[in-house]
Short mmCIF file of C-alpha atoms in Angstrom, two decimals:
data_model
loop_
_atom_site.label_atom_id
_atom_site.label_comp_id
_atom_site.label_asym_id
_atom_site.label_seq_id
_atom_site.Cartn_x
_atom_site.Cartn_y
_atom_site.Cartn_z
CA UNK U 1 -53.74 97.68 14.18
CA UNK U 2 -55.53 95.22 12.28
CA UNK U 3 -59.16 95.43 11.58
CA UNK U 4 -61.15 91.85 12.58
CA UNK U 5 -64.83 90.44 12.08
CA UNK U 6 -66.80 89.13 15.47
CA UNK U 7 -69.60 85.88 14.15
CA UNK U 8 -71.87 84.49 16.11
CA UNK U 9 -75.55 85.02 17.48
CA UNK U 10 -74.23 84.45 20.98
CA UNK U 11 -73.69 88.42 21.87
CA UNK U 12 -71.55 87.73 25.14
CA UNK U 13 -69.21 85.49 23.63
CA UNK U 14 -69.55 88.51 20.45
CA UNK U 15 -68.94 91.75 23.27
CA UNK U 16 -66.38 89.46 25.46
CA UNK U 17 -64.02 88.66 22.35
CA UNK U 18 -65.06 92.22 20.97
CA UNK U 19 -63.35 94.01 24.47
CA UNK U 20 -60.28 91.35 24.33
CA UNK U 21 -59.40 92.11 20.90
CA UNK U 22 -59.41 95.79 21.39
CA UNK U 23 -57.54 95.82 24.87
CA UNK U 24 -54.55 93.47 21.80
CA UNK U 25 -54.75 96.38 20.26
CA UNK U 26 -57.37 95.62 16.91
CA UNK U 27 -60.29 97.46 16.21
CA UNK U 28 -63.71 94.66 16.17
CA UNK U 29 -65.67 94.87 14.01
CA UNK U 30 -69.41 92.91 15.34
CA UNK U 31 -71.72 90.22 13.56
CA UNK U 32 -75.10 88.20 14.81
CA UNK U 33 -75.74 85.45 11.54
CA UNK U 34 -73.84 85.44 8.12
CA UNK U 35 -75.66 87.35 6.75
CA UNK U 36 -74.50 90.52 8.57
CA UNK U 37 -70.35 89.04 8.97
CA UNK U 38 -71.42 90.14 4.77
CA UNK U 39 -72.45 93.14 4.30
CA UNK U 40 -69.13 94.28 7.11
CA UNK U 41 -67.19 92.36 4.30
CA UNK U 42 -68.02 94.32 2.13
CA UNK U 43 -67.61 97.88 3.59
CA UNK U 44 -64.64 97.25 5.85
CA UNK U 45 -60.84 96.32 4.98
CA UNK U 46 -61.33 93.13 7.00
CA UNK U 47 -58.28 90.43 8.19
CA UNK U 48 -59.22 88.44 10.03
CA UNK U 49 -62.48 86.50 11.34
CA UNK U 50 -63.51 84.77 14.41
CA UNK U 51 -67.18 82.53 13.18
CA UNK U 52 -69.53 80.69 15.06
CA UNK U 53 -70.40 77.28 13.02
CA UNK U 54 -73.57 77.40 14.11
CA UNK U 55 -75.07 79.92 12.88
CA UNK U 56 -79.45 80.53 11.80
CA UNK U 57 -79.15 80.51 7.60
CA UNK U 58 -76.24 80.19 6.15
CA UNK U 59 -73.13 78.48 8.66
CA UNK U 60 -69.47 79.31 9.69
CA UNK U 61 -68.34 76.62 6.85
CA UNK U 62 -70.38 78.76 4.01
CA UNK U 63 -69.52 81.87 4.85
CA UNK U 64 -66.04 80.70 5.04
CA UNK U 65 -66.42 80.07 1.06
CA UNK U 66 -67.92 83.22 1.12
CA UNK U 67 -65.00 85.18 2.67
CA UNK U 68 -63.01 83.70 -0.07
CA UNK U 69 -64.18 84.92 -2.73
CA UNK U 70 -64.61 88.77 -1.71
CA UNK U 71 -61.31 89.13 0.59
CA UNK U 72 -59.48 86.32 0.24
CA UNK U 73 -56.13 88.22 1.50
CA UNK U 74 -58.19 87.40 5.30
CA UNK U 75 -58.19 84.40 7.80
CA UNK U 76 -60.11 82.39 9.56
CA UNK U 77 -60.60 81.00 12.55
CA UNK U 78 -64.10 79.25 13.38
CA UNK U 79 -65.84 78.75 16.79
CA UNK U 80 -67.69 75.78 17.61
CA UNK U 81 -68.49 74.06 21.04
CA UNK U 82 -69.80 70.67 18.72
CA UNK U 83 -66.10 70.18 17.21
CA UNK U 84 -65.65 66.45 15.26
CA UNK U 85 -62.51 65.11 13.28
CA UNK U 86 -63.93 65.97 10.17
CA UNK U 87 -65.62 68.72 10.90
CA UNK U 88 -62.42 70.05 11.32
CA UNK U 89 -60.63 68.67 8.26
CA UNK U 90 -63.55 69.91 6.20
CA UNK U 91 -62.60 73.40 7.92
CA UNK U 92 -58.93 73.61 6.78
CA UNK U 93 -60.17 71.58 3.57
CA UNK U 94 -62.14 74.95 3.36
CA UNK U 95 -59.34 77.11 3.78
CA UNK U 96 -59.65 78.27 6.97
CA UNK U 97 -56.48 78.87 9.44
CA UNK U 98 -57.81 76.88 12.71
CA UNK U 99 -60.32 75.99 14.65
CA UNK U 100 -61.14 77.67 17.34
CA UNK U 101 -63.40 74.74 20.21
CA UNK U 102 -65.73 76.48 23.03
CA UNK U 103 -65.17 77.28 25.55
CA UNK U 104 -61.75 78.26 25.18
CA UNK U 105 -59.36 80.01 27.17
CA UNK U 106 -58.96 84.18 25.87
CA UNK U 107 -54.77 83.26 25.76
CA UNK U 108 -55.05 81.17 22.97
CA UNK U 109 -57.19 83.05 21.25
CA UNK U 110 -54.46 86.06 21.38
CA UNK U 111 -51.71 83.01 20.09
CA UNK U 112 -54.78 83.12 17.12
CA UNK U 113 -55.13 86.14 16.11
CA UNK U 114 -51.32 87.10 16.47
CA UNK U 115 -49.94 84.35 13.82
CA UNK U 116 -53.52 84.49 11.85
CA UNK U 117 -52.67 87.88 10.91
CA UNK U 118 -49.05 87.34 10.49
CA UNK U 119 -49.79 84.87 7.21
CA UNK U 120 -51.85 87.77 6.34
CA UNK U 121 -49.93 90.12 6.19
CA UNK U 122 -48.35 88.29 3.75
CA UNK U 123 -50.23 87.16 2.09
CA UNK U 124 -51.36 90.53 1.04
CA UNK U 125 -48.09 91.52 0.83
CA UNK U 126 -47.91 88.36 -2.10
CA UNK U 127 -50.76 89.66 -3.79
CA UNK U 128 -48.41 92.96 -4.06
CA UNK U 129 -45.80 90.89 -5.36
CA UNK U 130 -47.91 88.85 -8.13
CA UNK U 131 -49.25 92.00 -9.35
CA UNK U 132 -45.44 93.52 -9.74
CA UNK U 133 -43.95 90.88 -11.30
CA UNK U 134 -47.08 88.32 -13.03
CA UNK U 135 -49.09 85.48 -11.61
CA UNK U 136 -46.85 82.86 -11.70
CA UNK U 137 -48.01 79.30 -10.27
CA UNK U 138 -45.05 80.27 -7.88
CA UNK U 139 -46.15 83.58 -5.65
CA UNK U 140 -49.63 81.34 -5.17
CA UNK U 141 -48.50 80.12 -1.70
CA UNK U 142 -50.99 80.13 0.94
CA UNK U 143 -47.99 78.37 3.23
CA UNK U 144 -46.39 80.90 6.13
CA UNK U 145 -42.65 79.85 5.77
CA UNK U 146 -42.27 80.77 1.28
CA UNK U 147 -44.05 83.57 1.82
CA UNK U 148 -41.56 84.74 4.36
CA UNK U 149 -39.08 83.66 1.53
CA UNK U 150 -41.27 85.88 -0.98
CA UNK U 151 -41.19 89.39 1.49
CA UNK U 152 -37.38 88.90 2.28
CA UNK U 153 -36.11 88.16 -0.99
CA UNK U 154 -38.57 90.97 -2.57
CA UNK U 155 -36.71 93.59 0.66
CA UNK U 156 -33.84 92.38 -0.97
CA UNK U 157 -33.91 92.59 -4.61
CA UNK U 158 -33.60 96.92 -3.55
CA UNK U 159 -30.21 95.82 -3.02
CA UNK U 160 -27.44 94.66 -4.68
CA UNK U 161 -27.00 92.21 -1.85
CA UNK U 162 -25.79 88.43 -2.86
CA UNK U 163 -28.41 85.99 -2.65
CA UNK U 164 -28.33 82.42 -2.25
CA UNK U 165 -31.10 80.63 -3.18
CA UNK U 166 -31.25 76.94 -1.14
CA UNK U 167 -34.01 74.32 -1.83
CA UNK U 168 -34.29 70.93 -3.88
CA UNK U 169 -34.64 70.52 -7.27
CA UNK U 170 -37.97 71.91 -9.16
CA UNK U 171 -39.23 74.61 -6.14
CA UNK U 172 -38.69 77.39 -8.41
CA UNK U 173 -35.57 78.36 -7.60
CA UNK U 174 -34.78 79.39 -10.96
CA UNK U 175 -38.48 81.32 -10.88
CA UNK U 176 -37.33 83.12 -7.99
CA UNK U 177 -33.69 84.51 -9.27
CA UNK U 178 -35.79 85.98 -12.07
CA UNK U 179 -37.96 87.65 -9.80
CA UNK U 180 -35.64 89.19 -7.63
CA UNK U 181 -34.01 90.72 -11.05
CA UNK U 182 -37.30 92.28 -11.93
CA UNK U 183 -37.87 93.62 -8.30
CA UNK U 184 -34.53 95.52 -8.43
CA UNK U 185 -33.95 98.27 -9.55
CA UNK U 186 -31.70 97.02 -12.67
CA UNK U 187 -35.40 95.23 -13.73
CA UNK U 188 -34.04 97.26 -17.23
CA UNK U 189 -30.70 95.70 -17.44
CA UNK U 190 -30.04 91.71 -18.78
CA UNK U 191 -31.57 88.56 -16.88
CA UNK U 192 -27.91 86.08 -17.49
CA UNK U 193 -28.72 82.40 -16.50
CA UNK U 194 -25.37 80.27 -16.64
CA UNK U 195 -25.67 77.02 -15.56
CA UNK U 196 -22.13 75.47 -13.51
CA UNK U 197 -23.76 71.54 -14.57
CA UNK U 198 -24.41 71.52 -18.43
CA UNK U 199 -20.38 72.41 -19.43
CA UNK U 200 -16.35 71.20 -19.23
CA UNK U 201 -14.51 72.76 -17.10
CA UNK U 202 -12.76 75.55 -19.86
CA UNK U 203 -15.72 75.75 -21.27
CA UNK U 204 -17.95 76.72 -18.20
CA UNK U 205 -14.34 79.17 -17.54
CA UNK U 206 -15.55 80.47 -20.85
CA UNK U 207 -18.79 80.63 -20.19
CA UNK U 208 -18.28 83.17 -17.55
CA UNK U 209 -15.11 84.73 -18.45
CA UNK U 210 -15.07 84.73 -22.32
CA UNK U 211 -11.39 84.68 -23.75
CA UNK U 212 -9.53 86.15 -26.53
CA UNK U 213 -8.64 84.45 -29.92
CA UNK U 214 -5.84 81.89 -29.63
CA UNK U 215 -7.08 80.28 -26.29
CA UNK U 216 -7.08 77.29 -26.06
CA UNK U 217 -8.19 74.48 -29.82
CA UNK U 218 -12.01 76.23 -31.14
CA UNK U 219 -10.89 79.76 -30.40
CA UNK U 220 -11.09 81.67 -33.66
CA UNK U 221 -11.91 85.19 -31.87
CA UNK U 222 -12.32 87.36 -29.34
CA UNK U 223 -15.48 86.34 -26.48
CA UNK U 224 -17.06 88.35 -23.83
CA UNK U 225 -18.48 85.94 -22.06
CA UNK U 226 -21.42 86.30 -19.76
CA UNK U 227 -20.86 88.36 -16.81
CA UNK U 228 -20.11 91.61 -19.53
CA UNK U 229 -23.42 90.48 -20.96
CA UNK U 230 -24.72 90.85 -17.62
CA UNK U 231 -23.14 94.01 -17.14
CA UNK U 232 -26.29 96.12 -15.67
CA UNK U 233 -28.01 94.01 -14.98
CA UNK U 234 -27.49 90.07 -13.24
CA UNK U 235 -27.09 87.02 -12.98
CA UNK U 236 -28.09 84.04 -12.38
CA UNK U 237 -26.12 81.42 -11.39
CA UNK U 238 -27.34 78.05 -11.45
CA UNK U 239 -26.37 74.75 -9.44
CA UNK U 240 -22.69 76.80 -8.51
CA UNK U 241 -22.00 73.96 -5.86
CA UNK U 242 -21.34 72.32 -8.72
CA UNK U 243 -17.96 74.73 -9.93
CA UNK U 244 -14.79 72.83 -9.92
CA UNK U 245 -12.30 74.44 -7.48
CA UNK U 246 -10.47 76.79 -9.60
CA UNK U 247 -13.73 78.22 -11.06
CA UNK U 248 -14.96 78.99 -7.14
CA UNK U 249 -11.23 81.09 -6.48
CA UNK U 250 -11.08 82.92 -9.64
CA UNK U 251 -15.97 83.82 -9.12
CA UNK U 252 -13.74 84.86 -5.55
CA UNK U 253 -12.46 87.10 -6.73
CA UNK U 254 -14.62 88.95 -8.80
CA UNK U 255 -17.74 88.34 -6.57
CA UNK U 256 -14.14 91.10 -3.59
CA UNK U 257 -14.01 93.14 -6.12
CA UNK U 258 -15.75 92.38 -9.64
CA UNK U 259 -12.57 92.01 -11.79
CA UNK U 260 -11.87 89.20 -14.32
CA UNK U 261 -9.86 88.35 -16.77
CA UNK U 262 -11.05 86.39 -19.85
CA UNK U 263 -9.57 82.73 -21.04
CA UNK U 264 -5.82 83.41 -21.95
CA UNK U 265 -5.86 87.38 -21.78
CA UNK U 266 -3.13 89.48 -19.22
CA UNK U 267 -6.36 92.51 -19.63
CA UNK U 268 -8.72 93.66 -16.23
CA UNK U 269 -11.98 94.07 -16.62
CA UNK U 270 -14.95 95.13 -14.47
CA UNK U 271 -18.17 94.40 -14.51
CA UNK U 272 -21.17 95.46 -13.26
CA UNK U 273 -24.29 92.48 -12.46
CA UNK U 274 -25.32 91.40 -9.28
CA UNK U 275 -25.11 87.92 -8.47
CA UNK U 276 -28.02 85.70 -6.86
CA UNK U 277 -26.39 82.34 -6.56
CA UNK U 278 -29.52 78.43 -6.35
CA UNK U 279 -27.67 75.39 -5.50
CA UNK U 280 -29.39 72.11 -4.33
CA UNK U 281 -26.94 71.20 -2.12
CA UNK U 282 -25.95 71.12 0.67
CA UNK U 283 -22.69 73.58 0.57
CA UNK U 284 -21.94 74.22 4.50
CA UNK U 285 -21.23 70.20 4.65
CA UNK U 286 -19.99 70.84 1.15
CA UNK U 287 -17.08 73.31 2.93
CA UNK U 288 -16.98 71.00 5.91
CA UNK U 289 -15.83 68.22 3.60
CA UNK U 290 -13.79 70.19 1.98
CA UNK U 291 -15.46 70.53 -1.35
CA UNK U 292 -16.31 73.75 -1.60
CA UNK U 293 -14.50 76.56 -0.36
CA UNK U 294 -15.38 78.09 3.11
CA UNK U 295 -14.86 82.38 1.78
CA UNK U 296 -17.24 81.70 -1.22
CA UNK U 297 -20.08 79.78 0.22
CA UNK U 298 -19.64 83.49 3.11
CA UNK U 299 -20.07 86.00 -0.13
CA UNK U 300 -22.43 83.67 -2.11
CA UNK U 301 -24.28 83.25 1.71
CA UNK U 302 -25.50 87.77 2.21
CA UNK U 303 -28.81 87.00 1.85
CA UNK U 304 -29.64 83.35 1.78
CA UNK U 305 -33.26 82.43 1.23
CA UNK U 306 -34.49 78.34 1.67
CA UNK U 307 -37.52 77.55 -0.82
CA UNK U 308 -39.21 74.80 0.82
CA UNK U 309 -40.45 71.36 -0.80
CA UNK U 310 -43.53 70.74 -2.01
CA UNK U 311 -44.58 68.31 0.66
CA UNK U 312 -44.17 70.91 3.36
CA UNK U 313 -46.67 73.40 1.67
CA UNK U 314 -49.93 70.53 1.49
CA UNK U 315 -51.53 73.33 1.41
CA UNK U 316 -50.26 74.68 -1.63
CA UNK U 317 -50.94 72.03 -3.44
CA UNK U 318 -53.68 72.20 -5.22
CA UNK U 319 -54.39 75.89 -6.26
CA UNK U 320 -51.10 75.41 -7.79
CA UNK U 321 -52.47 72.03 -9.12
CA UNK U 322 -54.96 74.68 -10.85
CA UNK U 323 -52.80 77.79 -11.86
CA UNK U 324 -50.30 74.65 -13.44
CA UNK U 325 -53.42 72.54 -15.53
CA UNK U 326 -55.00 76.63 -16.41
CA UNK U 327 -51.57 76.93 -18.12
CA UNK U 328 -50.99 73.67 -19.17
CA UNK U 329 -54.69 73.47 -20.83
CA UNK U 330 -54.42 76.67 -22.56
CA UNK U 331 -50.70 75.33 -24.40
CA UNK U 332 -52.65 72.29 -25.54
CA UNK U 333 -55.42 74.83 -26.71
CA UNK U 334 -57.87 73.37 -23.84
CA UNK U 335 -60.88 73.67 -21.85
CA UNK U 336 -58.65 73.20 -19.63
CA UNK U 337 -60.53 69.60 -17.15
CA UNK U 338 -61.14 69.66 -13.09
CA UNK U 339 -59.75 66.85 -10.86
CA UNK U 340 -61.77 64.66 -9.41
CA UNK U 341 -62.51 63.76 -6.01
CA UNK U 342 -60.07 60.82 -6.07
CA UNK U 343 -57.21 62.25 -8.26
CA UNK U 344 -56.92 65.09 -6.17
CA UNK U 345 -56.63 63.35 -3.22
CA UNK U 346 -54.11 61.55 -4.34
CA UNK U 347 -52.07 64.50 -5.22
CA UNK U 348 -52.24 65.65 -1.68
CA UNK U 349 -51.38 61.87 -0.29
CA UNK U 350 -48.35 62.03 -2.66
CA UNK U 351 -44.93 63.52 -1.15
CA UNK U 352 -43.57 65.05 -4.47
CA UNK U 353 -40.22 64.76 -4.06
CA UNK U 354 -39.94 65.93 -7.98
CA UNK U 355 -41.15 69.89 -6.32
CA UNK U 356 -43.89 72.27 -8.20
CA UNK U 357 -41.72 69.83 -12.25
CA UNK U 358 -42.99 67.30 -10.95
CA UNK U 359 -46.09 67.98 -10.15
CA UNK U 360 -46.20 70.29 -13.80
CA UNK U 361 -44.59 67.00 -15.75
CA UNK U 362 -47.83 64.95 -13.60
CA UNK U 363 -50.50 67.42 -14.97
CA UNK U 364 -49.41 67.17 -18.54
CA UNK U 365 -49.56 63.41 -18.16
CA UNK U 366 -52.84 63.25 -17.02
CA UNK U 367 -54.40 65.92 -19.11
CA UNK U 368 -53.33 64.55 -22.46
CA UNK U 369 -54.28 60.54 -21.76
CA UNK U 370 -57.37 63.03 -20.50
CA UNK U 371 -60.54 63.83 -23.49
CA UNK U 372 -63.52 64.48 -20.33
CA UNK U 373 -64.24 67.67 -18.95
CA UNK U 374 -63.17 65.75 -15.25
CA UNK U 375 -58.96 64.52 -14.76
CA UNK U 376 -59.74 60.70 -13.62
CA UNK U 377 -57.13 59.21 -10.83
CA UNK U 378 -55.86 56.80 -12.87
CA UNK U 379 -54.58 59.22 -15.31
CA UNK U 380 -52.19 60.57 -12.41
CA UNK U 381 -48.77 58.79 -13.40
CA UNK U 382 -48.62 55.93 -11.17
CA UNK U 383 -44.99 56.99 -8.78
CA UNK U 384 -48.69 58.96 -7.70
CA UNK U 385 -50.66 56.58 -7.18
CA UNK U 386 -48.66 54.41 -6.59
CA UNK U 387 -49.44 53.48 -1.54
CA UNK U 388 -46.94 55.62 0.39
CA UNK U 389 -44.19 53.23 1.57
CA UNK U 390 -43.49 52.31 5.27
CA UNK U 391 -40.74 53.57 6.92
CA UNK U 392 -37.84 51.55 8.91
CA UNK U 393 -38.68 51.68 12.46
CA UNK U 394 -37.55 55.15 13.88
CA UNK U 395 -36.86 55.69 17.28
CA UNK U 396 -38.91 57.50 19.48
CA UNK U 397 -36.02 60.65 19.66
CA UNK U 398 -36.06 60.15 15.80
CA UNK U 399 -39.25 61.30 15.74
CA UNK U 400 -39.60 63.53 17.96
CA UNK U 401 -35.97 65.51 16.18
CA UNK U 402 -38.19 64.48 12.80
CA UNK U 403 -41.31 66.04 14.86
CA UNK U 404 -39.58 69.95 16.74
CA UNK U 405 -38.24 70.49 13.39
CA UNK U 406 -41.58 70.37 11.55
CA UNK U 407 -42.98 73.03 13.65
CA UNK U 408 -39.28 75.38 13.95
CA UNK U 409 -39.59 75.41 10.51
CA UNK U 410 -43.60 76.46 10.54
CA UNK U 411 -43.00 78.64 13.85
CA UNK U 412 -42.36 82.60 13.22
CA UNK U 413 -40.69 82.26 16.43
CA UNK U 414 -38.58 80.60 18.50
CA UNK U 415 -41.05 81.38 21.34
CA UNK U 416 -43.86 80.47 18.75
CA UNK U 417 -42.90 77.34 17.97
CA UNK U 418 -42.66 76.30 22.36
CA UNK U 419 -45.14 76.71 22.75
CA UNK U 420 -46.99 75.07 19.77
CA UNK U 421 -45.44 72.08 21.18
CA UNK U 422 -45.75 72.93 24.90
CA UNK U 423 -42.38 72.94 26.21
CA UNK U 424 -40.47 75.90 27.30
CA UNK U 425 -38.56 77.76 24.93
CA UNK U 426 -34.85 77.15 26.97
CA UNK U 427 -35.96 73.10 26.57
CA UNK U 428 -37.02 73.20 22.98
CA UNK U 429 -33.75 75.66 22.16
CA UNK U 430 -31.82 72.88 23.84
CA UNK U 431 -33.17 69.62 22.01
CA UNK U 432 -32.72 72.17 18.82
CA UNK U 433 -28.54 72.33 19.43
CA UNK U 434 -29.28 68.68 20.79
CA UNK U 435 -30.17 67.64 17.65
CA UNK U 436 -27.87 70.83 15.62
CA UNK U 437 -31.33 72.34 14.01
CA UNK U 438 -30.35 75.89 13.93
#
């Protein structure tokens, strides 16, 4: 049961919504204006606010800003009979979950409330994750897919299950891998990273499994591998999709038996270490092409977790920028400057193909080139300032496929996605199968 605050200067609307929400199993608190709502926020653990925009005194947008300060996890749905595109855009910029136009159907309210409370729950859990592991900006997310990935990571961390982190370069897979170790019962043990792209094949095998004296030219003495160094802790295999075929077979054996031999040795050793792997490759496509072992893929993907690229979590760009700027400024022994409005707009408009890593680099460049207390848009890299390229003409079906894919990615269930698209779930299921969006 969640506590919902309904704020409206029209008593009939408050009562109507309160009756409906109580029927849905929620606890409802009512307020006739923003001042009364602020007092309720101090007295109640509110998860969701349904607020009118036009009210005497403080309006709904001002209340939204106050709520963000007092209850940052709570979600806000603004209601108005005078909706405009500009108002809706401003509400979303201020952090509103949705903008509801009066008159509205109660079924529409019910769907919005369910989705908003789900996100509020995810954000509350996310705050607990940050307290448990620190305040890395990766965990400052308002994106439902990102929050779900973080929540799943926290749950799986309690086990020894192998985790496969999927996503583009720069999305934070290495940070999340370390977090999974930090949340796990193995947190007191070592966390060992092995970069699968930086060494030649024979050196990578030695790095993983170790070697004995005389195993190859330059092997002057016995050397334990990184797997042994991770005993009692976790091993992070970064870019595991780059492993050559022979090493794929040896890694598969280790995953199945936790046994291996050092290079040049006949003695079998056992190590208790948890495996977290990451890749920016499409491993299913690599398996289909014969470049990656299917049995190894299934051993690695016990719990696959996809981290969405930054272009799919636009609501995180400015909060991430603020966190990164503060960290970068501290490293340069400076006070963090603000972002000028035009600079903020440019950050939001850019696609960020390099994801969080590219954002951090762009902000560091801008900071170095800024001497005042505000970062101007001209200080950002040329790539960020360049107008987006005109896309090649796409067919109507391709446009539809992309839209359906985006809605599916941001929806918790097939039914929710179908409702947002305005089609029957069976129709959506057939489209998803036809386009390979499983």
